[in-house]
XYZ file of C-alpha atoms in Angstrom:
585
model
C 44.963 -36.721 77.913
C 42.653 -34.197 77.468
C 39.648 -34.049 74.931
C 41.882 -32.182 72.776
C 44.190 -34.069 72.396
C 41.973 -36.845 71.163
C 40.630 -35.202 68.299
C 37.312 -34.067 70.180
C 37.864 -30.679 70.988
C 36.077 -28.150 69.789
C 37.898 -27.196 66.557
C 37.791 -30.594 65.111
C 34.874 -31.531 62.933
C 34.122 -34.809 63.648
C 33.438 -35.753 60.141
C 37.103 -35.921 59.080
C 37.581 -38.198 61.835
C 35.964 -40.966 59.404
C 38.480 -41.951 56.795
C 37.675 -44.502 53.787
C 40.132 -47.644 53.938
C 40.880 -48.363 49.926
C 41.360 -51.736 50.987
C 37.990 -52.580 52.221
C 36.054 -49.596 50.709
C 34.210 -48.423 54.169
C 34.807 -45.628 56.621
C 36.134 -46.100 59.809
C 36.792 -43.980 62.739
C 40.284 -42.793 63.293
C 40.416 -41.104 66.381
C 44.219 -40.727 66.562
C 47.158 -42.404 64.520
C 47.110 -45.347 66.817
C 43.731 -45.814 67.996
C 41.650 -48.818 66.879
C 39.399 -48.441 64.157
C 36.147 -49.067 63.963
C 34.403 -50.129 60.671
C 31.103 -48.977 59.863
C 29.018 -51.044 57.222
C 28.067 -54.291 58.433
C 30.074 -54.355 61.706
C 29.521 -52.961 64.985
C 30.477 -49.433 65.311
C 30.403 -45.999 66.719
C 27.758 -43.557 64.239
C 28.940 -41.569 62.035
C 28.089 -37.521 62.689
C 25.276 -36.097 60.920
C 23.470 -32.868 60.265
C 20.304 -34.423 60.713
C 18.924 -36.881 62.040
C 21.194 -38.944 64.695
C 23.908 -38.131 66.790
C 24.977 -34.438 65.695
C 28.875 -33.570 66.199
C 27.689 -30.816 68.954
C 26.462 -34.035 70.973
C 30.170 -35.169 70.536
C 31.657 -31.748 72.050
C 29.799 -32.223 74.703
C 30.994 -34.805 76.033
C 34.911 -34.172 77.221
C 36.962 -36.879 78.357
C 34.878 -39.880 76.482
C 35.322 -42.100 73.988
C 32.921 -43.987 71.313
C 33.461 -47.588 72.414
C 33.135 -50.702 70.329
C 29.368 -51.055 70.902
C 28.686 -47.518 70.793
C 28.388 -46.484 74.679
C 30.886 -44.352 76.005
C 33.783 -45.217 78.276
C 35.697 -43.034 81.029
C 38.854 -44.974 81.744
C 40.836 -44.542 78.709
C 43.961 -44.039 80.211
C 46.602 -41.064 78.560
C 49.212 -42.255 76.375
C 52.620 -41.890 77.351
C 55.387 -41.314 75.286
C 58.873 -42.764 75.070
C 61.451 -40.857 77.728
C 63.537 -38.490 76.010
C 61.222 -38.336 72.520
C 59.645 -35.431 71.917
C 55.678 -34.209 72.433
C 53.611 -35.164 69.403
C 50.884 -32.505 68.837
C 47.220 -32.984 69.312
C 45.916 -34.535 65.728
C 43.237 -32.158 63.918
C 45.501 -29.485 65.073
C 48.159 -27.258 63.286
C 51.395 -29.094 63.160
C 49.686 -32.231 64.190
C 49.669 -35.433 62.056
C 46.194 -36.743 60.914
C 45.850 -40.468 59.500
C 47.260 -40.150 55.573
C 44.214 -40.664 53.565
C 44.746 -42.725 50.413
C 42.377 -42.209 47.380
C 40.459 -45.536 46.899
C 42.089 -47.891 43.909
C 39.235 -47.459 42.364
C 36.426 -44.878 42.832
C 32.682 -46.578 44.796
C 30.126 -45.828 41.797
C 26.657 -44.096 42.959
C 24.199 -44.731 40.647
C 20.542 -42.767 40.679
C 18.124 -43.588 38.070
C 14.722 -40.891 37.452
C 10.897 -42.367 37.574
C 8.940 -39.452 36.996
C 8.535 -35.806 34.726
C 9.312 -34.459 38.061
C 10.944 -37.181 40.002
C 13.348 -39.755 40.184
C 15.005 -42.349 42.210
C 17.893 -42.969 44.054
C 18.504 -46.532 43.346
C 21.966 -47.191 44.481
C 24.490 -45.002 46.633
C 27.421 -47.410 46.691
C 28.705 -49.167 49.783
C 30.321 -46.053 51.126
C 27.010 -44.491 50.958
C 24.455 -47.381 52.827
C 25.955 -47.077 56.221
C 23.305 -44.787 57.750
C 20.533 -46.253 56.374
C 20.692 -49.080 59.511
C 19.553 -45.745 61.234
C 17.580 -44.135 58.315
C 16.023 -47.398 57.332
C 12.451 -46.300 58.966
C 12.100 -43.732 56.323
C 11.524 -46.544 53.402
C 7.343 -46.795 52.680
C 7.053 -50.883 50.965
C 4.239 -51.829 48.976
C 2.706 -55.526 48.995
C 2.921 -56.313 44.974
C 1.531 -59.974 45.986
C 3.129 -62.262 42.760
C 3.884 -58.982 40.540
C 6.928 -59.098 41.476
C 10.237 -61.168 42.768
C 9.528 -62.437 46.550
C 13.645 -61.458 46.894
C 16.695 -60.169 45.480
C 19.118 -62.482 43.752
C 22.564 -61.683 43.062
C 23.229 -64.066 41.233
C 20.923 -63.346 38.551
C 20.029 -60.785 35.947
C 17.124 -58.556 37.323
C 14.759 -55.693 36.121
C 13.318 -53.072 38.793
C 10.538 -50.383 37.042
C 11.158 -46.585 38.253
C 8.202 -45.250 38.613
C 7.715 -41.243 38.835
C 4.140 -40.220 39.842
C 2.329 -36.686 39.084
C 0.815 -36.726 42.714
C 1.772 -33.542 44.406
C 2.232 -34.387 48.089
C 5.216 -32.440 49.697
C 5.890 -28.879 50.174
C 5.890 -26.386 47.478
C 4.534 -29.398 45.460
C 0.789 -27.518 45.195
C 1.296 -26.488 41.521
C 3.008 -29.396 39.874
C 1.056 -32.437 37.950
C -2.363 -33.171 38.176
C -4.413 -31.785 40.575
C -6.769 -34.744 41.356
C -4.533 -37.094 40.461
C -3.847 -39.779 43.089
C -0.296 -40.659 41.483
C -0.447 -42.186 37.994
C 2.835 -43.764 36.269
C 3.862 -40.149 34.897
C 7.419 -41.005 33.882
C 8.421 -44.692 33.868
C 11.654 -46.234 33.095
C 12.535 -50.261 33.239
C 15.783 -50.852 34.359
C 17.684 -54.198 33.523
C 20.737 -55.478 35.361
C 22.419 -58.191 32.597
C 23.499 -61.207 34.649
C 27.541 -60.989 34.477
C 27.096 -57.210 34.937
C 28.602 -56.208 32.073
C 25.890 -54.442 30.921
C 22.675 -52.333 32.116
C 19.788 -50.838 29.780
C 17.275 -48.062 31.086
C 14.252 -48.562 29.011
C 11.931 -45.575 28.921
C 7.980 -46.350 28.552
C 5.526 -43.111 27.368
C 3.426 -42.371 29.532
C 0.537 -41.579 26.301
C 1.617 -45.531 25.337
C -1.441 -47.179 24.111
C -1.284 -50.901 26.319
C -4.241 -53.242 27.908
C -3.492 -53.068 31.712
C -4.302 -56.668 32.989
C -7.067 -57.122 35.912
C -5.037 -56.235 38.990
C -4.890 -57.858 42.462
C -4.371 -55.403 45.373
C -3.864 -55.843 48.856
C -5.893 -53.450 50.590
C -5.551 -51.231 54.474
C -7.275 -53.635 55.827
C -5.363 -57.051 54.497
C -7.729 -57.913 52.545
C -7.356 -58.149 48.390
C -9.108 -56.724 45.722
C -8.862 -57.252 42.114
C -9.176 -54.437 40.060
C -10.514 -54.742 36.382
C -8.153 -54.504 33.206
C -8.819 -51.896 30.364
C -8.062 -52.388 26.499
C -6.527 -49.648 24.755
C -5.624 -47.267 27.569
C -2.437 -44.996 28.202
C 0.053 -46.555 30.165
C -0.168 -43.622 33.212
C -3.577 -45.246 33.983
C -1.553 -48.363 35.047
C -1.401 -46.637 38.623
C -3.200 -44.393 40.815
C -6.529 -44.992 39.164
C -9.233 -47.315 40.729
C -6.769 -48.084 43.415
C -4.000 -50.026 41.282
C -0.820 -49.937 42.782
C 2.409 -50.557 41.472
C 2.099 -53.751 41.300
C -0.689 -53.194 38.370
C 1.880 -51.361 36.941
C 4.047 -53.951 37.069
C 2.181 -56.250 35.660
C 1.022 -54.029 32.652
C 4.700 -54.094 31.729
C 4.933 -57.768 31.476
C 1.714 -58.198 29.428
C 2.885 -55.547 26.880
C 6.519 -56.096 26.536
C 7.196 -60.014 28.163
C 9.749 -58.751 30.221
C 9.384 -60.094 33.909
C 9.508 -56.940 36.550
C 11.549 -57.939 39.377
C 11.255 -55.076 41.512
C 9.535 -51.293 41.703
C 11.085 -48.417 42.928
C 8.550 -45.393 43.185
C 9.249 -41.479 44.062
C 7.218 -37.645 43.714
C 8.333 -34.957 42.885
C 10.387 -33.790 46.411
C 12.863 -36.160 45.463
C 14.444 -34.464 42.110
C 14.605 -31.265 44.768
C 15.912 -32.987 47.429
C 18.635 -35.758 45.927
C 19.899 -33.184 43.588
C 20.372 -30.563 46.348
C 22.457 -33.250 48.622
C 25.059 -33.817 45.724
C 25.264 -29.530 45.143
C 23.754 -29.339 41.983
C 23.602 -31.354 38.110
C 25.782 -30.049 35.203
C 23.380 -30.218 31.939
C 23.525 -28.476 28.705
C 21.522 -26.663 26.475
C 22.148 -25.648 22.696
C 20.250 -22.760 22.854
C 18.808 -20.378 25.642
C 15.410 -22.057 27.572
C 13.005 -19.369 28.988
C 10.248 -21.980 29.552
C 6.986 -19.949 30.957
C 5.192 -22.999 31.908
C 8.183 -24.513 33.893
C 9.822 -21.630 34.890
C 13.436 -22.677 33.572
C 15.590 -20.181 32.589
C 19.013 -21.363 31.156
C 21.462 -19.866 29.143
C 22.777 -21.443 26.331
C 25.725 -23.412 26.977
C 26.515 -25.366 30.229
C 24.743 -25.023 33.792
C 24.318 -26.207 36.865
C 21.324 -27.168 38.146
C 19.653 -27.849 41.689
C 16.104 -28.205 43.547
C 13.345 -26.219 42.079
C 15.438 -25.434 38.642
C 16.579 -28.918 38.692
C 12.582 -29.969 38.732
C 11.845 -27.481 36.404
C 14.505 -28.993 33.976
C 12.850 -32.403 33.958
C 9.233 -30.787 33.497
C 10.119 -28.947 30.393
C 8.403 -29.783 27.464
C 7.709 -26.374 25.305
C 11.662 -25.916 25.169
C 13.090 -28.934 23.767
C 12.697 -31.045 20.073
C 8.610 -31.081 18.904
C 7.740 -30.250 22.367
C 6.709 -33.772 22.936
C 6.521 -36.288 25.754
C 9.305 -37.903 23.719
C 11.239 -35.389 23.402
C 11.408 -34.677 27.394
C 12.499 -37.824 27.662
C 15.274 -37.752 25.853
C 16.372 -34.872 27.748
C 15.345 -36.898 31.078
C 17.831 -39.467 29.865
C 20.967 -37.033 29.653
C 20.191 -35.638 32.798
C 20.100 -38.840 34.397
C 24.243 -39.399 32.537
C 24.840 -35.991 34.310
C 24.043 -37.235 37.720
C 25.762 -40.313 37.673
C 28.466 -39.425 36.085
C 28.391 -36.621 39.334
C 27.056 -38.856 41.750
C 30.160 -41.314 40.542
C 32.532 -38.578 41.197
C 35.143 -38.480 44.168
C 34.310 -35.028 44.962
C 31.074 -36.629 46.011
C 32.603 -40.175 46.939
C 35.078 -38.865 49.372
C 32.952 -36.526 51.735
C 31.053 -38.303 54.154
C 28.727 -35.301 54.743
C 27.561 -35.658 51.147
C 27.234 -39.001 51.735
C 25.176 -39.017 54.891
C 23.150 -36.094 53.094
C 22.390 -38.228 49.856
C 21.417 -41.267 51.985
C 18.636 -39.029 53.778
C 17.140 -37.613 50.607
C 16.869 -40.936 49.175
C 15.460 -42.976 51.889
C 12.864 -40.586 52.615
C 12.181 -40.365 48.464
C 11.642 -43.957 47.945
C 8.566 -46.699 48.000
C 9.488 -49.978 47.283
C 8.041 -53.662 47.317
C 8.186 -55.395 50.115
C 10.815 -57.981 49.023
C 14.047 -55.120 48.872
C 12.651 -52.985 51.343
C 15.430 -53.336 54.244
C 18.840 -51.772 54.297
C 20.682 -55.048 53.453
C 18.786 -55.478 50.604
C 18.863 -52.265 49.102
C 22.933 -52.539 49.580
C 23.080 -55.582 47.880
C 21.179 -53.558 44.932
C 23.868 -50.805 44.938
C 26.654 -53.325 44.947
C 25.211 -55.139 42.225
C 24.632 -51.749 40.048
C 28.155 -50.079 40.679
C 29.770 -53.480 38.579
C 28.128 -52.056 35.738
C 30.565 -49.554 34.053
C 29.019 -46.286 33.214
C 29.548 -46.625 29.065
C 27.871 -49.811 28.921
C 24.662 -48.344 30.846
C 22.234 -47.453 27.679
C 19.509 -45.168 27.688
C 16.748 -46.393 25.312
C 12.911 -45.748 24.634
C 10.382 -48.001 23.896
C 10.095 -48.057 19.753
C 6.298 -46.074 19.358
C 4.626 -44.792 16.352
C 1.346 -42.206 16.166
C -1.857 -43.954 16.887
C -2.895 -44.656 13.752
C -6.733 -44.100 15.257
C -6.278 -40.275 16.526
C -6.999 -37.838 13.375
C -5.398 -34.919 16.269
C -1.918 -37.287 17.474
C -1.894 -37.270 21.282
C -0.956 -41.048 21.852
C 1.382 -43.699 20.630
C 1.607 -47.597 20.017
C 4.009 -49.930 19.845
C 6.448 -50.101 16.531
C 5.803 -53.475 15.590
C 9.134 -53.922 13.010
C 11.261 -52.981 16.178
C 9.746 -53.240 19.590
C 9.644 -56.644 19.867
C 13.429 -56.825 18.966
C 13.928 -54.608 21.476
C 12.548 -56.013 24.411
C 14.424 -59.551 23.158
C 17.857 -57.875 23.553
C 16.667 -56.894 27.484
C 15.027 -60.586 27.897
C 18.348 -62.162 26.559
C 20.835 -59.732 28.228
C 22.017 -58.342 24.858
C 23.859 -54.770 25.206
C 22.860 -51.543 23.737
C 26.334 -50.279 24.067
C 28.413 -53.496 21.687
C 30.325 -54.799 24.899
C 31.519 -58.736 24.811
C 29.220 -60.979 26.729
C 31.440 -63.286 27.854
C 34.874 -63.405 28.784
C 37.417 -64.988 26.436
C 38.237 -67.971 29.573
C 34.392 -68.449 29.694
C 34.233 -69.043 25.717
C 37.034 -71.016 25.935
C 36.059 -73.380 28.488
C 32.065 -73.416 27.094
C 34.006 -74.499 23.502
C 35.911 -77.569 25.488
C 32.836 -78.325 27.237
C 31.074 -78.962 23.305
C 34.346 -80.356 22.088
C 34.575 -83.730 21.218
C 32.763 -86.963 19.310
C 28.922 -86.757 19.000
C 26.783 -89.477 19.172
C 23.993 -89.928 16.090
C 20.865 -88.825 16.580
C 18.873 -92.316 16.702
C 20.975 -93.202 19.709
C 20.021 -90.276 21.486
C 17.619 -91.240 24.382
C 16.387 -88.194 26.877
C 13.356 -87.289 28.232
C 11.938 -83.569 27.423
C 10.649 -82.000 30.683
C 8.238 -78.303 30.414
C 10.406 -75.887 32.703
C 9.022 -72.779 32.461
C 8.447 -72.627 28.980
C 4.907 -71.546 26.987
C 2.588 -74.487 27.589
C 2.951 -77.429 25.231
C 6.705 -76.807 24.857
C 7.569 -80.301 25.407
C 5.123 -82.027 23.255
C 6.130 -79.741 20.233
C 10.100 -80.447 20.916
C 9.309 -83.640 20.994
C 7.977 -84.156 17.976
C 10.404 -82.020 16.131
C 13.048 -83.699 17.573
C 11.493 -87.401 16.149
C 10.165 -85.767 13.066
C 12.500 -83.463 11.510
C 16.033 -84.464 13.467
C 15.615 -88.204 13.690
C 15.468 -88.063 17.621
C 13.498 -91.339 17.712
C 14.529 -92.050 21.076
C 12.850 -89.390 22.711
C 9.714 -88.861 25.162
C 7.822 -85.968 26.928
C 8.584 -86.269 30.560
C 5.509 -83.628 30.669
C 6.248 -80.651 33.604
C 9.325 -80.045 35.723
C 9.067 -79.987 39.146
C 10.093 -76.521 39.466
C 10.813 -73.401 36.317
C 13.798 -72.657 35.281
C 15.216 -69.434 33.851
C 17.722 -71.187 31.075
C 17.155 -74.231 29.544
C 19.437 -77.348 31.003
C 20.340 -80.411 29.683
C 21.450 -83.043 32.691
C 23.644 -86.033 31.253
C 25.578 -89.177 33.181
C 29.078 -89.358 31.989
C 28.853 -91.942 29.828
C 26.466 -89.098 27.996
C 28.698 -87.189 26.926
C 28.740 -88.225 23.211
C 24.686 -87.952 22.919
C 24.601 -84.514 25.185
C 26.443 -82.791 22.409
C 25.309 -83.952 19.992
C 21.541 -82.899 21.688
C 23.756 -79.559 22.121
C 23.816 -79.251 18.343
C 20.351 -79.873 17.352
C 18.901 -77.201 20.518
C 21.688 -74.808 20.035
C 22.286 -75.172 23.481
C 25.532 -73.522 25.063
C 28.313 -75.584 26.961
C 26.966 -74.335 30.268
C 23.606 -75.503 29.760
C 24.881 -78.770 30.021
C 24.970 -80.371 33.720
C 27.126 -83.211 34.148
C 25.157 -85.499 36.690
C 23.068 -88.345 36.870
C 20.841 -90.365 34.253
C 17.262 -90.982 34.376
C 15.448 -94.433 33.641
C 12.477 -93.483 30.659
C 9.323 -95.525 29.780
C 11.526 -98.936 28.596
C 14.086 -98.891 31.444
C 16.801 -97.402 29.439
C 18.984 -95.011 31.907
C 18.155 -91.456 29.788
C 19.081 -88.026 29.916
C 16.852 -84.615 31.142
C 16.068 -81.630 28.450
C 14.396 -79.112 30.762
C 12.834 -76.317 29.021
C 13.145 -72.781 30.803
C 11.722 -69.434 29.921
C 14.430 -68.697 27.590
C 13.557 -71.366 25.228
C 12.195 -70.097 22.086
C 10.621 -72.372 20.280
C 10.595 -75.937 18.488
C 12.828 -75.575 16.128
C 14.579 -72.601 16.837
C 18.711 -72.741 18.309
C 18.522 -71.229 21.781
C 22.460 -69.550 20.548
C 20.952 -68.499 17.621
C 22.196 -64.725 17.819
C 19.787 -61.340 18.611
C 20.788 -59.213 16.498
C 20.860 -55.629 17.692
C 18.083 -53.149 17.434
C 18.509 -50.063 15.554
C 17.443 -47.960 17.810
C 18.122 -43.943 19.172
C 20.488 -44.360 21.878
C 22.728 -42.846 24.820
C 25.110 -43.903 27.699
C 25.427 -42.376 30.675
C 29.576 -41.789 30.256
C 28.669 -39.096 27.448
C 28.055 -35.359 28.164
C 25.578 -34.136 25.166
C 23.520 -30.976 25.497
C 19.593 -30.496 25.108
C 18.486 -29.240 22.188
């Protein structure tokens, strides 16, 4: 058979050779209606063609008479099919007349999901599964940073999670000469903590001001060299300062977050300004909206009033403005930041972009030469576990948030902004506690159900109540407090502080034998604790020899006194989602 009639002849592009199977949600190779397919995430496989980078499809014309193999060699004795005597010729697929493999639309479409760090950047965070194939070959183009114990030391996916997307002013790159600061080594221009709820029924992006008055804690950083070096805190500094300046790295930045809001960074994602140009280019362009026509001087955006589309320079431009939009405020930008940020993933999300592998292959390029990450998700598996995770999250329960500021009450001329003390801290509760912006159910009705048998039934009284309170994570002197409101105020006489756990915990746990059962919910009761913080398993002998049960206190734990269920109630707060298409005004 000739290379023709394989599907490698000249007229066929080799990129609609790869075909996504709904049923497994990868591309494979289909070569002809009956030839073996090869799978290409996590399996071996031919490559898929590119435009740049690897193999390019004019390497695959050259090559008559071959065909990809299994391990991604070529082979020469593929013999010619043969067809039944008496049946007619079937024509060469790819050509007129010919029959290609029928491509069915997936069941449901593989979510992309690209978050911005920056005035003029942002980050691709997550492509989908479709999209990670080619980073096993793009995978070099990923710059990690050592953030030391600022961060997670690996991705669980299991667990809720919080990575901070970090833009910076520095103006590497082509065409980049004019933008940002000019001495600037990179500070935190644009920042925006994103948190992953645990069941994945919800995600919040929480935008941080750059002109945020914060104390940015001494700093360790791990130097060229290996060595470290601990670079001083400052009081009463803007939050940009929290990078780039005296050497911190992200990992100050990092850390500046969880001394000013007490939410734990996971993870940092980091990009400049090429990648708005770049990431926007490979998907052909944002739709945004205006209210009224933009002719900004400073960022060179001109827009008419009404919908447009948007791509590289413009696109950058659109992110910089600031004279155009609201008070012509940092705020304000960011509010238009956020609902160009729906506009992309809502595009990115899209099965015009879904579908087409060159899109695909483009979008993984631009990203993976865009990012810096920490050491702990820089590798391709990783950073597909990430997107997996993210694309569970539906697009209306994704919120787009600010951190609650007010003017700095010391500036007679307002250029900065502290923290709104009646609703910040409520705030960053909701993100600590998983609580949604967008009003969507926590838990399934089976999980409530099953939590409510779990608490059902008699309850022992408290004076026959015997466990031992154990520090799991929780603020230091925990136990001893709990302890003695437990004796004091809810007749827990039976009680004693086990002093630390042997390891943290993130949720509070309450380990029981069976015969328990009746004191463990009634313990339930007095903590507020839910029916699956209760671990059916083995009793432990206290002080007089009396089998007991184990209270371990986790990070979540609140306070003596206070139910861990007690509800957070929700913020009220200026909000969007990324499902909703609302123009810039």
């Amino acid at each position: 058979m000739d290379a023709q009639r394989r599907g490698r002849g000249d007229q066929i592009d080799p990129a609609d050779q790869w075909v996504l199977n709904p049923n497994t949600g990868e591309y494979e190779l289909r070569l002809t209606p009956s030839a073996a397919q090869s799978p290409i995430s996590g399996t071996r496989g031919s490559t898929p063609p590119t435009g740049a980078g690897g193999r390019t499809a004019g390497a695959r014309k050259a090559a008559p008479r071959e065909a990809t193999s299994r391990a991604g060699g070529t082979r020469t004795d593929v013999p010619p099919q043969r067809r039944r005597r008496g049946a007619p010729e079937e024509p060469p697929p790819g050509r007129r007349g010919g029959r290609r493999p029928v491509q069915r639309k997936p069941k449901k479409a593989k979510k992309a999901l690209m978050w911005t760090g920056g005035t003029m950047a942002f980050v691709l965070v997550g492509v989908g599964a479709a999209g990670y194939f080619y980073l096993r070959h793009l995978e070099g183009n990923v710059t990690t940073t050592d953030v030391g114990s600022a961060g997670a030391s690996n991705f669980s996916k299991d667990e809720a999670f919080s990575i901070l997307i970090i833009g910076t002013d520095k103006r590497t790159g082509e065409g980049n000469e004019g933008y940002g600061d000019k001495g600037s080594s990179g500070h935190a221009d644009t920042t925006i903590l994103l948190h992953v709820a645990k069941d994945r029924s919800n995600a919040t992006a929480l935008s941080i001001p750059r002109d945020l008055i914060v104390n940015i804690p001494d700093c360790p950083t791990r130097l060229e060299d290996g060595s470290e070096k601990i670079v001083p805190g400052q009081q009463g500094v803007r939050f940009n300062r929290s990078l780039g300046e005296s050497g911190r790295d992200p990992g100050c930045t990092m850390r500046t977050v969880k001394e000013n809001t007490g939410i734990q960074v996971d993870h940092f994602m980091m990009a400049d300004f090429n990648a708005v140009k770049t990431l926007t280019t490979a998907v052909d362009g944002v739709d945004v909206c205006v209210e009224k026509p933009v002719n900004d001087k400073e960022s060179k955006l001109v827009l008419p009033a009404g919908p447009s589309k948007v791509e590289g320079e413009q696109a950058l431009a659109f992110v910089r403005t600031r004279k155009s939009f609201g008070n012509s405020g940092d705020l304000d930008r960011i509010k238009v930041q956020q609902q160009f940020l729906g506009s992309l993933m809502r595009k990115m999300s899209s099965s015009d972009t879904l579908t087409s592998p060159s899109k695909l292959l483009k979008l993984a390029e631009a990203a993976t030469k865009a990012l810096t990450v920490d050491k702990a998700i820089g590798n391709v598996g990783t950073l597909k576990d990430i997107a997996l995770e993210l694309k569970k999250v539906p697009t209306k329960n994704i919120a787009f948030t600010t951190v609650p500021v007010k003017d700095n009450p010391a500036e007679t001329v307002k250029a900065t902004v502290v923290l709104n003390e009646s609703q910040a801290p409520q705030v960053f509760e909701m993100i600590q506690n998983d609580v949604s912006f967008t009003e969507v159910k926590q838990q399934k009705k089976k999980e409530k159900d099953a939590e409510a048998a779990r608490l059902k039934g008699t309850k022992a009284p408290a004076s026959e109540v015997r466990v031992r309170v154990l520090n799991g994570g929780a603020v230091t002197g925990s136990a001893q407090k709990t302890l003695q409101y437990l004796q004091v105020e809810e007749g827990v006489t039976k009680s004693e502080n086990g002093g630390n756990a042997p390891a943290e915990l993130a949720k509070t746990t309450l380990e029981y034998a069976p015969d328990q059962a009746d004191q463990a919910r009634r313990l339930a009761d007095i903590m507020g604790l839910s029916g699956s913080a209760l671990k059916p398993g083995e009793s432990v002998t206290n002080s007089q020899g009396v089998p007991a049960m184990t209270l371990t206190l986790g990070k979540d734990f609140k306070g003596a006194g206070v139910k861990l269920n007690a509800p957070v109630e929700a913020a009220d707060v200026e909000k969007s989602t990324a499902d909703k298409v609302k123009c810039a005004s």
